[in-house]
PDB file of C-alpha atoms and ligand atoms in Angstrom:
ATOM      1  CA  UNK A   1     -21.365  -4.506  -7.893  1.00  0.00           C
ATOM      2  CA  UNK A   2     -22.818  -2.718  -4.884  1.00  0.00           C
ATOM      3  CA  UNK A   3     -25.388  -0.982  -7.097  1.00  0.00           C
ATOM      4  CA  UNK A   4     -26.370  -4.298  -8.724  1.00  0.00           C
ATOM      5  CA  UNK A   5     -26.980  -6.057  -5.383  1.00  0.00           C
ATOM      6  CA  UNK A   6     -28.680  -3.006  -3.853  1.00  0.00           C
ATOM      7  CA  UNK A   7     -31.175  -3.330  -6.692  1.00  0.00           C
ATOM      8  CA  UNK A   8     -31.302  -7.148  -6.768  1.00  0.00           C
ATOM      9  CA  UNK A   9     -32.019  -7.482  -3.030  1.00  0.00           C
ATOM     10  CA  UNK A  10     -34.337 -10.369  -2.145  1.00  0.00           C
ATOM     11  CA  UNK A  11     -34.207 -11.519  -5.802  1.00  0.00           C
ATOM     12  CA  UNK A  12     -30.924 -13.195  -4.791  1.00  0.00           C
ATOM     13  CA  UNK A  13     -32.875 -15.915  -2.999  1.00  0.00           C
ATOM     14  CA  UNK A  14     -34.446 -16.957  -6.316  1.00  0.00           C
ATOM     15  CA  UNK A  15     -31.024 -18.459  -7.130  1.00  0.00           C
ATOM     16  CA  UNK A  16     -31.721 -21.115  -4.490  1.00  0.00           C
ATOM     17  CA  UNK A  17     -32.834 -23.541  -7.213  1.00  0.00           C
ATOM     18  CA  UNK A  18     -29.211 -24.149  -8.200  1.00  0.00           C
ATOM     19  CA  UNK A  19     -27.410 -22.908  -5.066  1.00  0.00           C
ATOM     20  CA  UNK A  20     -29.078 -25.114  -2.457  1.00  0.00           C
ATOM     21  CA  UNK A  21     -27.574 -28.520  -3.389  1.00  0.00           C
ATOM     22  CA  UNK A  22     -24.074 -26.980  -3.258  1.00  0.00           C
ATOM     23  CA  UNK A  23     -24.841 -25.212   0.029  1.00  0.00           C
ATOM     24  CA  UNK A  24     -26.099 -28.530   1.438  1.00  0.00           C
ATOM     25  CA  UNK A  25     -22.768 -30.089   0.484  1.00  0.00           C
ATOM     26  CA  UNK A  26     -20.881 -27.192   2.088  1.00  0.00           C
ATOM     27  CA  UNK A  27     -22.804 -27.488   5.355  1.00  0.00           C
ATOM     28  CA  UNK A  28     -22.272 -31.263   5.352  1.00  0.00           C
ATOM     29  CA  UNK A  29     -18.474 -30.834   5.222  1.00  0.00           C
ATOM     30  CA  UNK A  30     -17.898 -27.666   7.272  1.00  0.00           C
ATOM     31  CA  UNK A  31     -18.136 -29.340  10.727  1.00  0.00           C
ATOM     32  CA  UNK A  32     -20.056 -26.312  11.927  1.00  0.00           C
ATOM     33  CA  UNK A  33     -21.100 -27.948  15.184  1.00  0.00           C
ATOM     34  CA  UNK A  34     -17.468 -27.587  16.351  1.00  0.00           C
ATOM     35  CA  UNK A  35     -17.423 -23.837  15.648  1.00  0.00           C
ATOM     36  CA  UNK A  36     -17.900 -21.073  18.219  1.00  0.00           C
ATOM     37  CA  UNK A  37     -17.324 -18.100  15.881  1.00  0.00           C
ATOM     38  CA  UNK A  38     -18.477 -18.120  12.263  1.00  0.00           C
ATOM     39  CA  UNK A  39     -17.671 -15.316   9.811  1.00  0.00           C
ATOM     40  CA  UNK A  40     -19.278 -14.892   6.398  1.00  0.00           C
ATOM     41  CA  UNK A  41     -18.019 -12.750   3.522  1.00  0.00           C
ATOM     42  CA  UNK A  42     -20.860 -11.590   1.250  1.00  0.00           C
ATOM     43  CA  UNK A  43     -23.778 -12.751   3.386  1.00  0.00           C
ATOM     44  CA  UNK A  44     -26.471 -11.539   0.977  1.00  0.00           C
ATOM     45  CA  UNK A  45     -29.954 -11.776   2.497  1.00  0.00           C
ATOM     46  CA  UNK A  46     -28.645 -13.859   5.414  1.00  0.00           C
ATOM     47  CA  UNK A  47     -30.301 -17.011   4.098  1.00  0.00           C
ATOM     48  CA  UNK A  48     -27.350 -19.339   4.751  1.00  0.00           C
ATOM     49  CA  UNK A  49     -26.570 -17.701   8.114  1.00  0.00           C
ATOM     50  CA  UNK A  50     -30.119 -18.204   9.302  1.00  0.00           C
ATOM     51  CA  UNK A  51     -30.021 -21.858   8.347  1.00  0.00           C
ATOM     52  CA  UNK A  52     -26.689 -22.376  10.123  1.00  0.00           C
ATOM     53  CA  UNK A  53     -27.562 -20.470  13.276  1.00  0.00           C
ATOM     54  CA  UNK A  54     -30.912 -22.202  13.665  1.00  0.00           C
ATOM     55  CA  UNK A  55     -29.023 -25.444  14.241  1.00  0.00           C
ATOM     56  CA  UNK A  56     -26.261 -23.912  16.419  1.00  0.00           C
ATOM     57  CA  UNK A  57     -27.779 -22.095  19.401  1.00  0.00           C
ATOM     58  CA  UNK A  58     -24.373 -21.325  20.984  1.00  0.00           C
ATOM     59  CA  UNK A  59     -22.443 -20.069  17.947  1.00  0.00           C
ATOM     60  CA  UNK A  60     -21.678 -16.398  17.276  1.00  0.00           C
ATOM     61  CA  UNK A  61     -21.897 -15.066  13.717  1.00  0.00           C
ATOM     62  CA  UNK A  62     -20.598 -12.011  11.950  1.00  0.00           C
ATOM     63  CA  UNK A  63     -21.545 -11.395   8.331  1.00  0.00           C
ATOM     64  CA  UNK A  64     -20.170  -8.807   5.920  1.00  0.00           C
ATOM     65  CA  UNK A  65     -21.584  -7.404   2.710  1.00  0.00           C
ATOM     66  CA  UNK A  66     -21.107  -4.331   0.527  1.00  0.00           C
ATOM     67  CA  UNK A  67     -24.794  -3.899  -0.310  1.00  0.00           C
ATOM     68  CA  UNK A  68     -26.958  -1.690   1.886  1.00  0.00           C
ATOM     69  CA  UNK A  69     -30.081  -3.553   0.738  1.00  0.00           C
ATOM     70  CA  UNK A  70     -28.545  -6.921   1.604  1.00  0.00           C
ATOM     71  CA  UNK A  71     -27.512  -5.673   5.044  1.00  0.00           C
ATOM     72  CA  UNK A  72     -31.086  -4.588   5.770  1.00  0.00           C
ATOM     73  CA  UNK A  73     -32.480  -7.954   4.616  1.00  0.00           C
ATOM     74  CA  UNK A  74     -29.857  -9.966   6.522  1.00  0.00           C
ATOM     75  CA  UNK A  75     -30.368  -8.000   9.736  1.00  0.00           C
ATOM     76  CA  UNK A  76     -34.101  -8.586   9.469  1.00  0.00           C
ATOM     77  CA  UNK A  77     -33.615 -12.286   8.778  1.00  0.00           C
ATOM     78  CA  UNK A  78     -31.235 -12.715  11.739  1.00  0.00           C
ATOM     79  CA  UNK A  79     -33.062 -10.485  14.219  1.00  0.00           C
ATOM     80  CA  UNK A  80     -34.332 -13.487  16.171  1.00  0.00           C
ATOM     81  CA  UNK A  81     -30.688 -14.512  16.880  1.00  0.00           C
ATOM     82  CA  UNK A  82     -30.191 -11.378  18.981  1.00  0.00           C
ATOM     83  CA  UNK A  83     -26.676 -10.248  19.882  1.00  0.00           C
ATOM     84  CA  UNK A  84     -24.970 -13.446  18.716  1.00  0.00           C
ATOM     85  CA  UNK A  85     -25.454 -12.391  15.076  1.00  0.00           C
ATOM     86  CA  UNK A  86     -24.058  -9.159  13.639  1.00  0.00           C
ATOM     87  CA  UNK A  87     -24.056  -7.953  10.038  1.00  0.00           C
ATOM     88  CA  UNK A  88     -21.664  -5.188   8.978  1.00  0.00           C
ATOM     89  CA  UNK A  89     -20.985  -3.232   5.822  1.00  0.00           C
ATOM     90  CA  UNK A  90     -17.720  -3.454   3.902  1.00  0.00           C
ATOM     91  CA  UNK A  91     -16.416  -0.814   1.538  1.00  0.00           C
ATOM     92  CA  UNK A  92     -16.571  -1.968  -2.097  1.00  0.00           C
ATOM     93  CA  UNK A  93     -13.230  -3.158  -3.406  1.00  0.00           C
ATOM     94  CA  UNK A  94     -11.821  -4.541  -0.169  1.00  0.00           C
ATOM     95  CA  UNK A  95     -11.495  -8.103   1.041  1.00  0.00           C
ATOM     96  CA  UNK A  96     -10.026  -7.013   4.385  1.00  0.00           C
ATOM     97  CA  UNK A  97     -12.351  -7.925   7.243  1.00  0.00           C
ATOM     98  CA  UNK A  98     -12.429  -5.653  10.303  1.00  0.00           C
ATOM     99  CA  UNK A  99     -11.976  -8.502  12.766  1.00  0.00           C
ATOM    100  CA  UNK A 100      -9.007  -9.647  14.837  1.00  0.00           C
ATOM    101  CA  UNK A 101      -6.298 -12.089  13.754  1.00  0.00           C
ATOM    102  CA  UNK A 102      -7.082 -15.737  14.557  1.00  0.00           C
ATOM    103  CA  UNK A 103     -10.620 -14.896  15.701  1.00  0.00           C
ATOM    104  CA  UNK A 104     -12.828 -17.204  13.592  1.00  0.00           C
ATOM    105  CA  UNK A 105     -13.399 -20.941  13.576  1.00  0.00           C
ATOM    106  CA  UNK A 106     -15.060 -20.830  10.154  1.00  0.00           C
ATOM    107  CA  UNK A 107     -14.873 -18.366   7.280  1.00  0.00           C
ATOM    108  CA  UNK A 108     -17.700 -18.944   4.831  1.00  0.00           C
ATOM    109  CA  UNK A 109     -18.330 -17.368   1.459  1.00  0.00           C
ATOM    110  CA  UNK A 110     -20.890 -18.580  -1.062  1.00  0.00           C
ATOM    111  CA  UNK A 111     -21.153 -17.256  -4.610  1.00  0.00           C
ATOM    112  CA  UNK A 112     -19.021 -14.178  -3.906  1.00  0.00           C
ATOM    113  CA  UNK A 113     -15.446 -14.993  -4.973  1.00  0.00           C
ATOM    114  CA  UNK A 114     -16.732 -15.604  -8.510  1.00  0.00           C
ATOM    115  CA  UNK A 115     -17.574 -11.879  -8.609  1.00  0.00           C
ATOM    116  CA  UNK A 116     -14.085 -10.700  -7.652  1.00  0.00           C
ATOM    117  CA  UNK A 117     -11.033  -9.904  -9.792  1.00  0.00           C
ATOM    118  CA  UNK A 118      -8.392 -12.647  -9.702  1.00  0.00           C
ATOM    119  CA  UNK A 119      -6.031 -10.564  -7.516  1.00  0.00           C
ATOM    120  CA  UNK A 120      -8.801 -10.063  -4.936  1.00  0.00           C
ATOM    121  CA  UNK A 121      -9.523 -13.800  -4.785  1.00  0.00           C
ATOM    122  CA  UNK A 122      -5.858 -14.390  -3.926  1.00  0.00           C
ATOM    123  CA  UNK A 123      -6.006 -11.580  -1.362  1.00  0.00           C
ATOM    124  CA  UNK A 124      -9.113 -13.147   0.172  1.00  0.00           C
ATOM    125  CA  UNK A 125      -7.270 -16.441   0.709  1.00  0.00           C
ATOM    126  CA  UNK A 126      -4.498 -14.420   2.450  1.00  0.00           C
ATOM    127  CA  UNK A 127      -7.106 -12.689   4.594  1.00  0.00           C
ATOM    128  CA  UNK A 128      -8.589 -16.079   5.471  1.00  0.00           C
ATOM    129  CA  UNK A 129      -5.163 -17.123   6.808  1.00  0.00           C
ATOM    130  CA  UNK A 130      -5.137 -14.038   9.030  1.00  0.00           C
ATOM    131  CA  UNK A 131      -8.656 -14.284  10.506  1.00  0.00           C
ATOM    132  CA  UNK A 132      -8.976 -18.048  10.976  1.00  0.00           C
ATOM    133  CA  UNK A 133      -7.786 -19.737  14.130  1.00  0.00           C
ATOM    134  CA  UNK A 134      -5.167 -22.432  13.497  1.00  0.00           C
ATOM    135  CA  UNK A 135      -7.123 -25.489  12.389  1.00  0.00           C
ATOM    136  CA  UNK A 136     -10.070 -23.269  11.384  1.00  0.00           C
ATOM    137  CA  UNK A 137     -11.917 -24.037   8.167  1.00  0.00           C
ATOM    138  CA  UNK A 138     -12.371 -21.992   5.020  1.00  0.00           C
ATOM    139  CA  UNK A 139     -15.729 -22.973   3.512  1.00  0.00           C
ATOM    140  CA  UNK A 140     -16.427 -21.761  -0.025  1.00  0.00           C
ATOM    141  CA  UNK A 141     -18.864 -22.194  -2.879  1.00  0.00           C
ATOM    142  CA  UNK A 142     -18.580 -20.580  -6.288  1.00  0.00           C
ATOM    143  CA  UNK A 143     -19.716 -21.015  -9.823  1.00  0.00           C
ATOM    144  CA  UNK A 144     -17.319 -23.242 -11.702  1.00  0.00           C
ATOM    145  CA  UNK A 145     -16.613 -24.857 -15.035  1.00  0.00           C
ATOM    146  CA  UNK A 146     -18.591 -27.974 -15.949  1.00  0.00           C
ATOM    147  CA  UNK A 147     -17.266 -31.521 -15.859  1.00  0.00           C
ATOM    148  CA  UNK A 148     -19.608 -33.098 -18.438  1.00  0.00           C
ATOM    149  CA  UNK A 149     -20.865 -31.925 -21.824  1.00  0.00           C
ATOM    150  CA  UNK A 150     -24.004 -29.908 -21.058  1.00  0.00           C
ATOM    151  CA  UNK A 151     -22.723 -28.239 -17.840  1.00  0.00           C
ATOM    152  CA  UNK A 152     -19.488 -27.467 -19.693  1.00  0.00           C
ATOM    153  CA  UNK A 153     -21.457 -25.798 -22.488  1.00  0.00           C
ATOM    154  CA  UNK A 154     -23.519 -23.798 -19.999  1.00  0.00           C
ATOM    155  CA  UNK A 155     -20.353 -22.658 -18.193  1.00  0.00           C
ATOM    156  CA  UNK A 156     -18.764 -21.774 -21.534  1.00  0.00           C
ATOM    157  CA  UNK A 157     -21.724 -19.634 -22.584  1.00  0.00           C
ATOM    158  CA  UNK A 158     -21.777 -18.051 -19.121  1.00  0.00           C
ATOM    159  CA  UNK A 159     -18.058 -17.145 -19.386  1.00  0.00           C
ATOM    160  CA  UNK A 160     -18.615 -15.721 -22.869  1.00  0.00           C
ATOM    161  CA  UNK A 161     -21.496 -13.532 -21.681  1.00  0.00           C
ATOM    162  CA  UNK A 162     -19.330 -12.387 -18.766  1.00  0.00           C
ATOM    163  CA  UNK A 163     -16.563 -11.332 -21.139  1.00  0.00           C
ATOM    164  CA  UNK A 164     -19.010  -9.536 -23.452  1.00  0.00           C
ATOM    165  CA  UNK A 165     -21.172  -7.877 -20.811  1.00  0.00           C
ATOM    166  CA  UNK A 166     -20.691  -8.877 -17.143  1.00  0.00           C
ATOM    167  CA  UNK A 167     -24.007  -7.267 -16.099  1.00  0.00           C
ATOM    168  CA  UNK A 168     -25.895  -9.903 -18.115  1.00  0.00           C
ATOM    169  CA  UNK A 169     -24.733 -12.597 -15.670  1.00  0.00           C
ATOM    170  CA  UNK A 170     -24.757 -10.525 -12.488  1.00  0.00           C
ATOM    171  CA  UNK A 171     -21.014  -9.855 -12.699  1.00  0.00           C
ATOM    172  CA  UNK A 172     -20.038 -13.434 -11.856  1.00  0.00           C
ATOM    173  CA  UNK A 173     -18.260 -16.129 -13.884  1.00  0.00           C
ATOM    174  CA  UNK A 174     -17.128 -19.744 -13.419  1.00  0.00           C
ATOM    175  CA  UNK A 175     -13.828 -20.041 -11.510  1.00  0.00           C
ATOM    176  CA  UNK A 176     -11.736 -22.844  -9.961  1.00  0.00           C
ATOM    177  CA  UNK A 177     -11.349 -22.325  -6.220  1.00  0.00           C
ATOM    178  CA  UNK A 178      -8.874 -25.160  -5.833  1.00  0.00           C
ATOM    179  CA  UNK A 179      -6.302 -23.178  -7.801  1.00  0.00           C
ATOM    180  CA  UNK A 180      -6.023 -20.643  -4.949  1.00  0.00           C
ATOM    181  CA  UNK A 181      -5.717 -23.159  -2.123  1.00  0.00           C
ATOM    182  CA  UNK A 182      -1.948 -23.461  -1.632  1.00  0.00           C
ATOM    183  CA  UNK A 183      -0.994 -26.794   0.022  1.00  0.00           C
ATOM    184  CA  UNK A 184       1.700 -24.960   2.022  1.00  0.00           C
ATOM    185  CA  UNK A 185      -1.058 -23.250   4.009  1.00  0.00           C
ATOM    186  CA  UNK A 186      -4.175 -25.398   3.626  1.00  0.00           C
ATOM    187  CA  UNK A 187      -5.209 -29.007   4.055  1.00  0.00           C
ATOM    188  CA  UNK A 188      -7.835 -29.554   1.406  1.00  0.00           C
ATOM    189  CA  UNK A 189     -10.604 -31.516   3.143  1.00  0.00           C
ATOM    190  CA  UNK A 190     -13.293 -31.429   0.486  1.00  0.00           C
ATOM    191  CA  UNK A 191     -13.471 -30.303  -3.152  1.00  0.00           C
ATOM    192  CA  UNK A 192     -16.501 -31.239  -5.203  1.00  0.00           C
ATOM    193  CA  UNK A 193     -18.370 -29.996  -8.245  1.00  0.00           C
ATOM    194  CA  UNK A 194     -22.123 -30.055  -7.728  1.00  0.00           C
ATOM    195  CA  UNK A 195     -24.263 -29.721 -10.861  1.00  0.00           C
ATOM    196  CA  UNK A 196     -27.877 -28.568 -10.638  1.00  0.00           C
ATOM    197  CA  UNK A 197     -29.955 -27.708 -13.700  1.00  0.00           C
ATOM    198  CA  UNK A 198     -26.688 -27.868 -15.705  1.00  0.00           C
ATOM    199  CA  UNK A 199     -25.160 -25.081 -13.577  1.00  0.00           C
ATOM    200  CA  UNK A 200     -21.915 -26.154 -11.908  1.00  0.00           C
ATOM    201  CA  UNK A 201     -20.850 -25.039  -8.435  1.00  0.00           C
ATOM    202  CA  UNK A 202     -17.564 -25.854  -6.749  1.00  0.00           C
ATOM    203  CA  UNK A 203     -17.581 -26.575  -3.021  1.00  0.00           C
ATOM    204  CA  UNK A 204     -14.284 -26.264  -1.165  1.00  0.00           C
ATOM    205  CA  UNK A 205     -13.567 -26.880   2.513  1.00  0.00           C
ATOM    206  CA  UNK A 206      -9.952 -26.418   3.624  1.00  0.00           C
ATOM    207  CA  UNK A 207      -8.337 -26.437   7.049  1.00  0.00           C
ATOM    208  CA  UNK A 208      -5.722 -23.823   7.928  1.00  0.00           C
ATOM    209  CA  UNK A 209      -2.465 -25.559   8.710  1.00  0.00           C
ATOM    210  CA  UNK A 210      -1.155 -25.047  12.207  1.00  0.00           C
TER     211      UNK A 210
HETATM  212  C1  SAM B 301     -24.372 -13.743  -5.566  1.00  0.00           C
HETATM  213  S1  SAM B 301     -24.646 -12.931  -4.033  1.00  0.00           S
HETATM  214  C2  SAM B 301     -24.480 -14.265  -2.876  1.00  0.00           C
HETATM  215  C3  SAM B 301     -25.128 -13.955  -1.572  1.00  0.00           C
HETATM  216  C4  SAM B 301     -25.135 -15.123  -0.569  1.00  0.00           C
HETATM  217  N1  SAM B 301     -23.799 -15.492  -0.182  1.00  0.00           N
HETATM  218  C5  SAM B 301     -25.866 -16.309  -1.145  1.00  0.00           C
HETATM  219  O1  SAM B 301     -25.245 -17.340  -1.422  1.00  0.00           O
HETATM  220  O2  SAM B 301     -27.083 -16.188  -1.353  1.00  0.00           O
HETATM  221  C6  SAM B 301     -23.155 -12.032  -3.789  1.00  0.00           C
HETATM  222  C7  SAM B 301     -23.159 -11.195  -2.523  1.00  0.00           C
HETATM  223  O3  SAM B 301     -21.842 -10.710  -2.294  1.00  0.00           O
HETATM  224  C8  SAM B 301     -21.888  -9.313  -2.024  1.00  0.00           C
HETATM  225  N2  SAM B 301     -20.605  -8.772  -2.446  1.00  0.00           N
HETATM  226  C9  SAM B 301     -20.161  -8.545  -3.686  1.00  0.00           C
HETATM  227  N3  SAM B 301     -18.905  -8.072  -3.670  1.00  0.00           N
HETATM  228  C10 SAM B 301     -18.555  -8.017  -2.357  1.00  0.00           C
HETATM  229  C11 SAM B 301     -17.366  -7.612  -1.677  1.00  0.00           C
HETATM  230  N4  SAM B 301     -16.296  -7.172  -2.337  1.00  0.00           N
HETATM  231  N5  SAM B 301     -17.349  -7.672  -0.333  1.00  0.00           N
HETATM  232  C12 SAM B 301     -18.430  -8.135   0.337  1.00  0.00           C
HETATM  233  N6  SAM B 301     -19.591  -8.508  -0.250  1.00  0.00           N
HETATM  234  C13 SAM B 301     -19.630  -8.463  -1.586  1.00  0.00           C
HETATM  235  C14 SAM B 301     -23.100  -8.814  -2.780  1.00  0.00           C
HETATM  236  O4  SAM B 301     -23.587  -7.606  -2.266  1.00  0.00           O
HETATM  237  C15 SAM B 301     -24.061  -9.961  -2.593  1.00  0.00           C
HETATM  238  O5  SAM B 301     -24.805  -9.859  -1.410  1.00  0.00           O
END
């Protein structure tokens, strides 16, 4: 995965044509204006971080990614934010974030969990419980299965390609985020499927129970 995204680099931002409507929905439901510390897992080029921080002059941000290329692009994109934005590298294969317990108001991840093995997605939700402050929000977007005929067909073909040769679809596949969001730990505030150009994205915002 690291090698793929090291090579893909700024090409990631060409996915904006289907990602942006879902990211708009995420931002609309994340209550970011209330957040002092925002953490992002898999920040890519820093495109979402830049958008968020532009509107929040007092918030601090820390982004993580495995890809050296992405880190370079994100640092460049966020340079104008100075010391309130930091971007750090994670070792491939870990979802553990090197930040303190209960240190973040928001944990964001867009189009990353759909790349991870099922066990790692579950582990990420556990890690979210550790790093979020009580009442903090987990804010996620991923590819998902379709709800109507054409998006469902597209998601079906996508899943088939993933099973045959994951590299053909960038190593990601449609998943259902809601399945990981245990009501014992999370209040589900927002769960919506956004379809753009027949590609379905799931947006989930959940509050950590106190
Ligand atoms: C599809 S891109 C999404 C990037 C960005 N979030 C966006 O929406 O444009 C996936 C990103 O996750 C990163 N990534 C993949 N596996 C990761 C992992 N285990 N830990 C952290 N980052 C990871 C990749 O390097 C890449 O930057």
